[in-house]
Amino acid sequence: MKNLAILIPENHSNLSSVILAYEVFTKANEYHGEVFSIKLVSNSRKTVLHKGLFTIHPDVLLTDKPKADLILIPALDEHVNKTLKHNNPLIEWVTAKYKQGAEVASLCTGAFLLAAAGILNGKQCSTHWQAAEVFRAMFPELELKTEKIITDEQGVYTTGGALSSMNLILYLVEKYYNRQTAIFCAKFFEIDLSRSSQSPFTIFTGQKNHEDAAIKAVQEYMENNLSEKISMKELAAAFNIDRRNFDRRFKKATMNTPAEYLQRIKIEAAKKSLETTRKNINEVMYDIGYNDVKAFRLLFKKITGLSPLDYRNRYNKDAELS
């Protein structure tokens, strides 16, 4: 029998991802026959969560030298830096086990712990789209792919945010048990096996957590003039920024080139319009300054993973089909 270790980082775990992982693998064992001995592993005898509302008592401590063939790292709460500082023993244990041949999987923002361990170096990874800006700031050398629901490289797995973690759990059930068991668990827990992208769920809010006042002013100008055709050369000149330095400063501040940023805010505005109005696709397109239907559809699908019509049909129940 293999050993599954579900980590419980001290004080800053997400209870739901621990419970969901435990329940799905327990159900897989019941349906298929035991593949894993499932243990909750921590460096503390009791972990208090959600301001004292819940506590978790692990099965084994690191001092018990638990075995692990597969390690699951749950989502972390919003205090990522504190979590990493308080959990060096867990990070060291995960690193050692991975070097010894264990596979490791992070759920949602659990990717921060994997990144801190150095295990994601040279690999693609995913995490919750809302945590992407912080993740890139902390680990700029890593290749973050927030559009992906699942990444799988060299025995290391990551997933997108929140309940998309369930898709990774089923992916691991299929790998370690079989397809039939994964389908049974998907049906039992009512999980959509077909989801392959986090993009339709992403909300682009614009990266303004920086100190470059001129670039913030440029961002605000873009956001207030979505229907206009904006020349980056003229924009740089208008804000007295040397054209050569404009792209560099903009990307340093926002992690996007000016052109990428403009595309993202335009598509975000289009998404909101598709969600809340009865405008047809062409009207939405014109409102954000596009007049080439093919180009608009291609860009919309590249960013969201859906066509404009599919997006509207998914998120606007009152919209008339067109």
Short mmCIF file of C-alpha atoms in Angstrom, two decimals:
data_model
loop_
_atom_site.label_atom_id
_atom_site.label_comp_id
_atom_site.label_asym_id
_atom_site.label_seq_id
_atom_site.Cartn_x
_atom_site.Cartn_y
_atom_site.Cartn_z
CA MET A 1 0.00 0.00 0.00
CA LYS A 2 1.20 3.50 -0.84
CA ASN A 3 1.29 6.41 1.59
CA LEU A 4 -0.59 9.66 1.02
CA ALA A 5 0.45 12.58 3.22
CA ILE A 6 -1.90 15.56 3.36
CA LEU A 7 0.08 18.40 4.89
CA ILE A 8 -1.34 20.69 7.54
CA PRO A 9 0.75 23.89 7.58
CA GLU A 10 0.62 25.57 10.96
CA ASN A 11 -2.09 28.20 11.46
CA HIS A 12 -2.58 29.10 7.83
CA SER A 13 -4.20 26.15 6.03
CA ASN A 14 -7.46 26.21 4.14
CA LEU A 15 -9.75 23.72 5.85
CA SER A 16 -11.94 23.02 2.82
CA SER A 17 -9.08 21.79 0.62
CA VAL A 18 -7.89 19.46 3.39
CA ILE A 19 -11.36 17.98 3.85
CA LEU A 20 -12.11 17.66 0.13
CA ALA A 21 -8.84 15.87 -0.57
CA TYR A 22 -9.32 13.54 2.39
CA GLU A 23 -12.92 12.72 1.44
CA VAL A 24 -12.23 12.02 -2.24
CA PHE A 25 -9.27 9.72 -1.59
CA THR A 26 -11.20 7.94 1.18
CA LYS A 27 -14.08 7.37 -1.23
CA ALA A 28 -11.67 6.14 -3.91
CA ASN A 29 -10.27 3.61 -1.43
CA GLU A 30 -13.79 2.43 -0.57
CA TYR A 31 -14.78 2.03 -4.23
CA HIS A 32 -11.60 0.54 -5.66
CA GLY A 33 -9.94 -1.07 -2.68
CA GLU A 34 -7.24 0.58 -0.64
CA VAL A 35 -4.42 2.09 -2.65
CA PHE A 36 -3.35 4.72 -0.12
CA SER A 37 -2.91 4.87 3.60
CA ILE A 38 -4.07 8.46 4.15
CA LYS A 39 -2.46 10.52 6.91
CA LEU A 40 -2.68 14.16 7.94
CA VAL A 41 0.89 15.32 8.58
CA SER A 42 1.96 18.39 10.54
CA ASN A 43 4.71 19.81 12.69
CA SER A 44 2.21 20.63 15.44
CA ARG A 45 -0.19 18.50 17.47
CA LYS A 46 -3.03 20.94 16.89
CA THR A 47 -3.59 23.52 14.16
CA VAL A 48 -6.11 26.29 14.77
CA LEU A 49 -7.89 27.66 11.69
CA HIS A 50 -10.30 30.46 10.81
CA LYS A 51 -9.68 32.55 13.93
CA GLY A 52 -10.24 29.64 16.27
CA LEU A 53 -13.43 28.29 14.72
CA PHE A 54 -11.82 24.97 13.74
CA THR A 55 -8.91 22.84 14.80
CA ILE A 56 -7.14 19.98 13.03
CA HIS A 57 -5.40 17.20 14.91
CA PRO A 58 -2.93 15.46 12.58
CA ASP A 59 -2.43 11.72 12.45
CA VAL A 60 1.36 11.98 12.55
CA LEU A 61 4.00 14.61 13.26
CA LEU A 62 7.18 15.24 11.32
CA THR A 63 9.09 13.88 14.31
CA ASP A 64 7.38 10.52 13.67
CA LYS A 65 9.23 10.40 10.33
CA PRO A 66 6.12 9.64 8.24
CA LYS A 67 6.40 7.84 4.92
CA ALA A 68 5.07 9.45 1.77
CA ASP A 69 4.67 8.36 -1.84
CA LEU A 70 2.35 11.27 -2.64
CA ILE A 71 2.23 14.57 -0.74
CA LEU A 72 -0.72 16.97 -1.02
CA ILE A 73 -0.24 20.59 0.01
CA PRO A 74 -3.56 22.34 0.73
CA ALA A 75 -4.43 25.92 -0.12
CA LEU A 76 -2.91 28.53 2.18
CA ASP A 77 -4.73 31.52 3.60
CA GLU A 78 -4.01 35.08 2.52
CA HIS A 79 -1.04 35.50 4.90
CA VAL A 80 1.35 33.69 2.59
CA ASN A 81 4.58 35.22 3.91
CA LYS A 82 3.70 34.31 7.51
CA THR A 83 2.78 30.79 6.45
CA LEU A 84 6.11 30.21 4.74
CA LYS A 85 8.09 31.64 7.67
CA HIS A 86 6.20 29.49 10.21
CA ASN A 87 6.52 26.28 8.23
CA ASN A 88 10.19 25.84 7.40
CA PRO A 89 10.21 22.30 8.87
CA LEU A 90 7.37 21.26 6.52
CA ILE A 91 9.11 22.86 3.54
CA GLU A 92 12.33 21.03 4.36
CA TRP A 93 10.45 17.73 4.80
CA VAL A 94 8.64 18.09 1.46
CA THR A 95 11.94 18.91 -0.28
CA ALA A 96 13.65 15.88 1.21
CA LYS A 97 10.77 13.53 0.33
CA TYR A 98 10.65 14.80 -3.24
CA LYS A 99 14.38 14.18 -3.64
CA GLN A 100 13.77 10.65 -2.33
CA GLY A 101 11.16 10.00 -5.03
CA ALA A 102 7.82 11.11 -3.60
CA GLU A 103 5.43 12.97 -5.89
CA VAL A 104 4.06 16.28 -4.66
CA ALA A 105 0.86 18.15 -5.52
CA SER A 106 -0.25 21.63 -4.47
CA LEU A 107 -3.88 22.70 -4.30
CA CYS A 108 -4.65 26.32 -5.18
CA THR A 109 -2.26 28.63 -3.28
CA GLY A 110 -0.38 25.65 -1.89
CA ALA A 111 1.87 26.36 -4.89
CA PHE A 112 3.56 29.07 -2.79
CA LEU A 113 4.93 26.40 -0.48
CA LEU A 114 6.16 24.32 -3.40
CA ALA A 115 7.80 27.40 -4.88
CA ALA A 116 9.50 28.25 -1.59
CA ALA A 117 10.85 24.70 -1.48
CA GLY A 118 12.48 25.21 -4.89
CA ILE A 119 10.56 22.25 -6.30
CA LEU A 120 8.91 24.34 -9.04
CA ASN A 121 12.19 25.58 -10.48
CA GLY A 122 12.29 24.93 -14.22
CA LYS A 123 8.67 23.77 -14.29
CA GLN A 124 5.37 25.34 -15.28
CA CYS A 125 2.92 25.84 -12.43
CA SER A 126 -0.52 27.20 -11.64
CA THR A 127 -2.31 28.72 -8.67
CA HIS A 128 -5.42 30.77 -7.98
CA TRP A 129 -5.68 33.56 -10.57
CA GLN A 130 -6.23 36.11 -7.81
CA ALA A 131 -2.89 35.22 -6.24
CA ALA A 132 -0.97 35.46 -9.52
CA GLU A 133 0.36 38.99 -9.02
CA VAL A 134 1.72 38.19 -5.56
CA PHE A 135 3.15 34.87 -6.77
CA ARG A 136 4.99 36.51 -9.67
CA ALA A 137 6.36 39.21 -7.38
CA MET A 138 7.68 36.61 -4.91
CA PHE A 139 8.93 34.11 -7.50
CA PRO A 140 9.64 36.06 -10.72
CA GLU A 141 11.88 33.30 -12.07
CA LEU A 142 9.05 30.73 -12.18
CA GLU A 143 6.80 30.09 -15.17
CA LEU A 144 3.29 30.70 -13.85
CA LYS A 145 0.42 29.57 -16.13
CA THR A 146 -2.75 30.67 -14.37
CA GLU A 147 -4.89 29.70 -17.35
CA LYS A 148 -4.14 26.05 -16.60
CA ILE A 149 -6.33 23.97 -14.31
CA ILE A 150 -3.59 21.34 -13.90
CA THR A 151 0.16 21.19 -14.48
CA ASP A 152 2.06 17.90 -14.38
CA GLU A 153 5.84 17.83 -14.67
CA GLN A 154 8.39 15.42 -13.22
CA GLY A 155 6.18 14.18 -10.42
CA VAL A 156 5.07 17.70 -9.45
CA TYR A 157 1.44 18.76 -9.83
CA THR A 158 -0.20 22.15 -9.35
CA THR A 159 -3.71 23.39 -9.93
CA GLY A 160 -5.77 26.54 -10.30
CA GLY A 161 -7.79 28.10 -7.54
CA ALA A 162 -10.52 27.05 -5.16
CA LEU A 163 -12.70 24.16 -6.38
CA SER A 164 -10.59 23.58 -9.49
CA SER A 165 -8.36 21.73 -7.00
CA MET A 166 -10.94 18.96 -7.24
CA ASN A 167 -9.94 18.41 -10.85
CA LEU A 168 -6.35 17.76 -9.81
CA ILE A 169 -7.50 15.39 -7.07
CA LEU A 170 -9.50 13.40 -9.64
CA TYR A 171 -6.53 13.51 -12.01
CA LEU A 172 -4.43 11.87 -9.29
CA VAL A 173 -7.18 9.35 -8.52
CA GLU A 174 -7.19 8.31 -12.17
CA LYS A 175 -3.40 7.99 -12.17
CA TYR A 176 -3.08 6.01 -8.94
CA TYR A 177 -6.35 4.02 -9.11
CA ASN A 178 -7.95 3.95 -12.58
CA ARG A 179 -10.31 5.88 -14.86
CA GLN A 180 -13.40 4.08 -13.57
CA THR A 181 -12.65 5.13 -9.99
CA ALA A 182 -12.10 8.74 -11.07
CA ILE A 183 -15.44 8.75 -12.89
CA PHE A 184 -17.19 7.27 -9.86
CA CYS A 185 -15.71 9.96 -7.58
CA ALA A 186 -16.61 12.67 -10.09
CA LYS A 187 -20.22 11.48 -10.08
CA PHE A 188 -20.36 10.99 -6.32
CA PHE A 189 -18.99 14.47 -5.55
CA GLU A 190 -20.60 16.04 -8.65
CA ILE A 191 -17.35 17.37 -10.11
CA ASP A 192 -17.11 18.45 -13.76
CA LEU A 193 -14.28 16.38 -15.23
CA SER A 194 -14.24 18.37 -18.47
CA ARG A 195 -12.84 21.63 -17.08
CA SER A 196 -9.44 22.30 -18.62
CA SER A 197 -8.87 26.03 -18.11
CA GLN A 198 -9.08 28.56 -15.30
CA SER A 199 -9.36 31.42 -17.80
CA PRO A 200 -13.19 31.71 -17.87
CA PHE A 201 -13.16 32.38 -14.12
CA THR A 202 -10.40 34.99 -14.09
CA ILE A 203 -11.19 38.61 -13.23
CA PHE A 204 -8.51 41.03 -14.42
CA THR A 205 -8.34 43.95 -11.99
CA GLY A 206 -5.18 45.63 -13.26
CA GLN A 207 -1.90 45.52 -11.39
CA LYS A 208 -1.57 48.80 -9.50
CA ASN A 209 0.34 47.65 -6.47
CA HIS A 210 3.45 49.53 -7.50
CA GLU A 211 5.07 52.91 -6.88
CA ASP A 212 5.46 54.25 -10.44
CA ALA A 213 3.03 57.18 -10.41
CA ALA A 214 3.42 57.94 -14.11
CA ILE A 215 2.59 54.37 -15.09
CA LYS A 216 -0.46 54.40 -12.79
CA ALA A 217 -1.62 57.52 -14.60
CA VAL A 218 -1.16 55.73 -17.94
CA GLN A 219 -3.17 52.77 -16.67
CA GLU A 220 -6.00 55.02 -15.56
CA TYR A 221 -6.00 56.79 -18.92
CA MET A 222 -6.27 53.45 -20.72
CA GLU A 223 -9.12 52.32 -18.47
CA ASN A 224 -11.04 55.54 -19.00
CA ASN A 225 -10.67 55.51 -22.79
CA LEU A 226 -11.41 51.92 -23.79
CA SER A 227 -13.27 52.85 -26.97
CA GLU A 228 -10.37 54.92 -28.32
CA LYS A 229 -7.59 53.74 -30.59
CA ILE A 230 -4.53 54.30 -28.43
CA SER A 231 -1.06 54.71 -29.90
CA MET A 232 1.63 53.64 -27.45
CA LYS A 233 4.05 56.12 -28.99
CA GLU A 234 1.61 59.00 -28.50
CA LEU A 235 0.70 57.75 -25.02
CA ALA A 236 4.34 57.72 -23.91
CA ALA A 237 4.81 61.23 -25.26
CA ALA A 238 1.64 62.48 -23.56
CA PHE A 239 2.97 61.36 -20.18
CA ASN A 240 6.52 62.57 -20.87
CA ILE A 241 8.04 59.09 -20.82
CA ASP A 242 10.84 58.22 -23.21
CA ARG A 243 9.45 55.70 -25.71
CA ARG A 244 12.35 53.32 -25.22
CA ASN A 245 11.79 53.22 -21.47
CA PHE A 246 8.00 53.18 -21.67
CA ASP A 247 7.58 49.45 -22.31
CA ARG A 248 10.28 48.56 -19.79
CA ARG A 249 8.78 50.66 -17.01
CA PHE A 250 5.25 49.53 -17.78
CA LYS A 251 6.14 45.83 -17.71
CA LYS A 252 8.21 46.22 -14.55
CA ALA A 253 5.25 47.86 -12.81
CA THR A 254 2.37 45.74 -14.14
CA MET A 255 4.01 42.52 -15.41
CA ASN A 256 2.36 43.20 -18.79
CA THR A 257 3.51 45.14 -21.80
CA PRO A 258 1.36 48.22 -22.50
CA ALA A 259 -0.28 46.43 -25.44
CA GLU A 260 -1.03 43.33 -23.35
CA TYR A 261 -2.48 45.44 -20.55
CA LEU A 262 -4.72 47.34 -22.94
CA GLN A 263 -5.98 44.06 -24.40
CA ARG A 264 -6.70 42.63 -20.96
CA ILE A 265 -8.69 45.63 -19.72
CA LYS A 266 -10.64 45.81 -22.97
CA ILE A 267 -11.56 42.13 -22.77
CA GLU A 268 -12.46 42.50 -19.08
CA ALA A 269 -14.84 45.32 -20.03
CA ALA A 270 -16.30 43.12 -22.79
CA LYS A 271 -16.83 40.29 -20.29
CA LYS A 272 -18.75 42.56 -17.92
CA SER A 273 -20.90 43.80 -20.76
CA LEU A 274 -21.66 40.23 -21.88
CA GLU A 275 -22.54 39.30 -18.29
CA THR A 276 -24.87 42.20 -17.57
CA THR A 277 -26.41 43.58 -20.79
CA ARG A 278 -28.38 42.40 -23.80
CA LYS A 279 -25.96 43.93 -26.29
CA ASN A 280 -25.01 41.72 -29.21
CA ILE A 281 -21.40 40.70 -29.85
CA ASN A 282 -20.76 43.46 -32.37
CA GLU A 283 -22.06 46.16 -30.04
CA VAL A 284 -19.83 44.91 -27.24
CA MET A 285 -16.88 44.83 -29.61
CA TYR A 286 -17.44 48.41 -30.81
CA ASP A 287 -17.76 49.67 -27.23
CA ILE A 288 -14.19 48.64 -26.47
CA GLY A 289 -12.71 50.02 -29.66
CA TYR A 290 -12.54 46.95 -31.92
CA ASN A 291 -14.08 46.76 -35.40
CA ASP A 292 -12.57 43.51 -36.68
CA VAL A 293 -14.92 40.71 -35.60
CA LYS A 294 -12.45 37.90 -36.29
CA ALA A 295 -9.63 39.61 -34.38
CA PHE A 296 -11.93 40.35 -31.44
CA ARG A 297 -13.20 36.77 -31.23
CA LEU A 298 -9.66 35.35 -31.41
CA LEU A 299 -8.38 37.68 -28.68
CA PHE A 300 -11.42 37.05 -26.47
CA LYS A 301 -10.96 33.28 -26.70
CA LYS A 302 -7.21 33.54 -26.15
CA ILE A 303 -7.74 35.40 -22.88
CA THR A 304 -10.90 33.72 -21.55
CA GLY A 305 -10.79 30.27 -23.14
CA LEU A 306 -14.33 30.81 -24.50
CA SER A 307 -15.86 32.50 -27.51
CA PRO A 308 -17.81 35.72 -26.72
CA LEU A 309 -21.10 33.91 -27.38
CA ASP A 310 -20.18 30.93 -25.20
CA TYR A 311 -19.09 33.29 -22.44
CA ARG A 312 -22.37 35.19 -22.53
CA ASN A 313 -24.42 32.00 -22.58
CA ARG A 314 -22.54 30.76 -19.52
CA TYR A 315 -22.76 33.91 -17.40
CA ASN A 316 -25.82 35.86 -18.58
CA LYS A 317 -28.96 33.80 -18.23
CA ASP A 318 -31.16 36.65 -19.48
CA ALA A 319 -29.25 37.41 -22.68
CA GLU A 320 -30.94 36.60 -25.98
CA LEU A 321 -28.92 34.30 -28.22
CA SER A 322 -27.52 35.89 -31.33
#
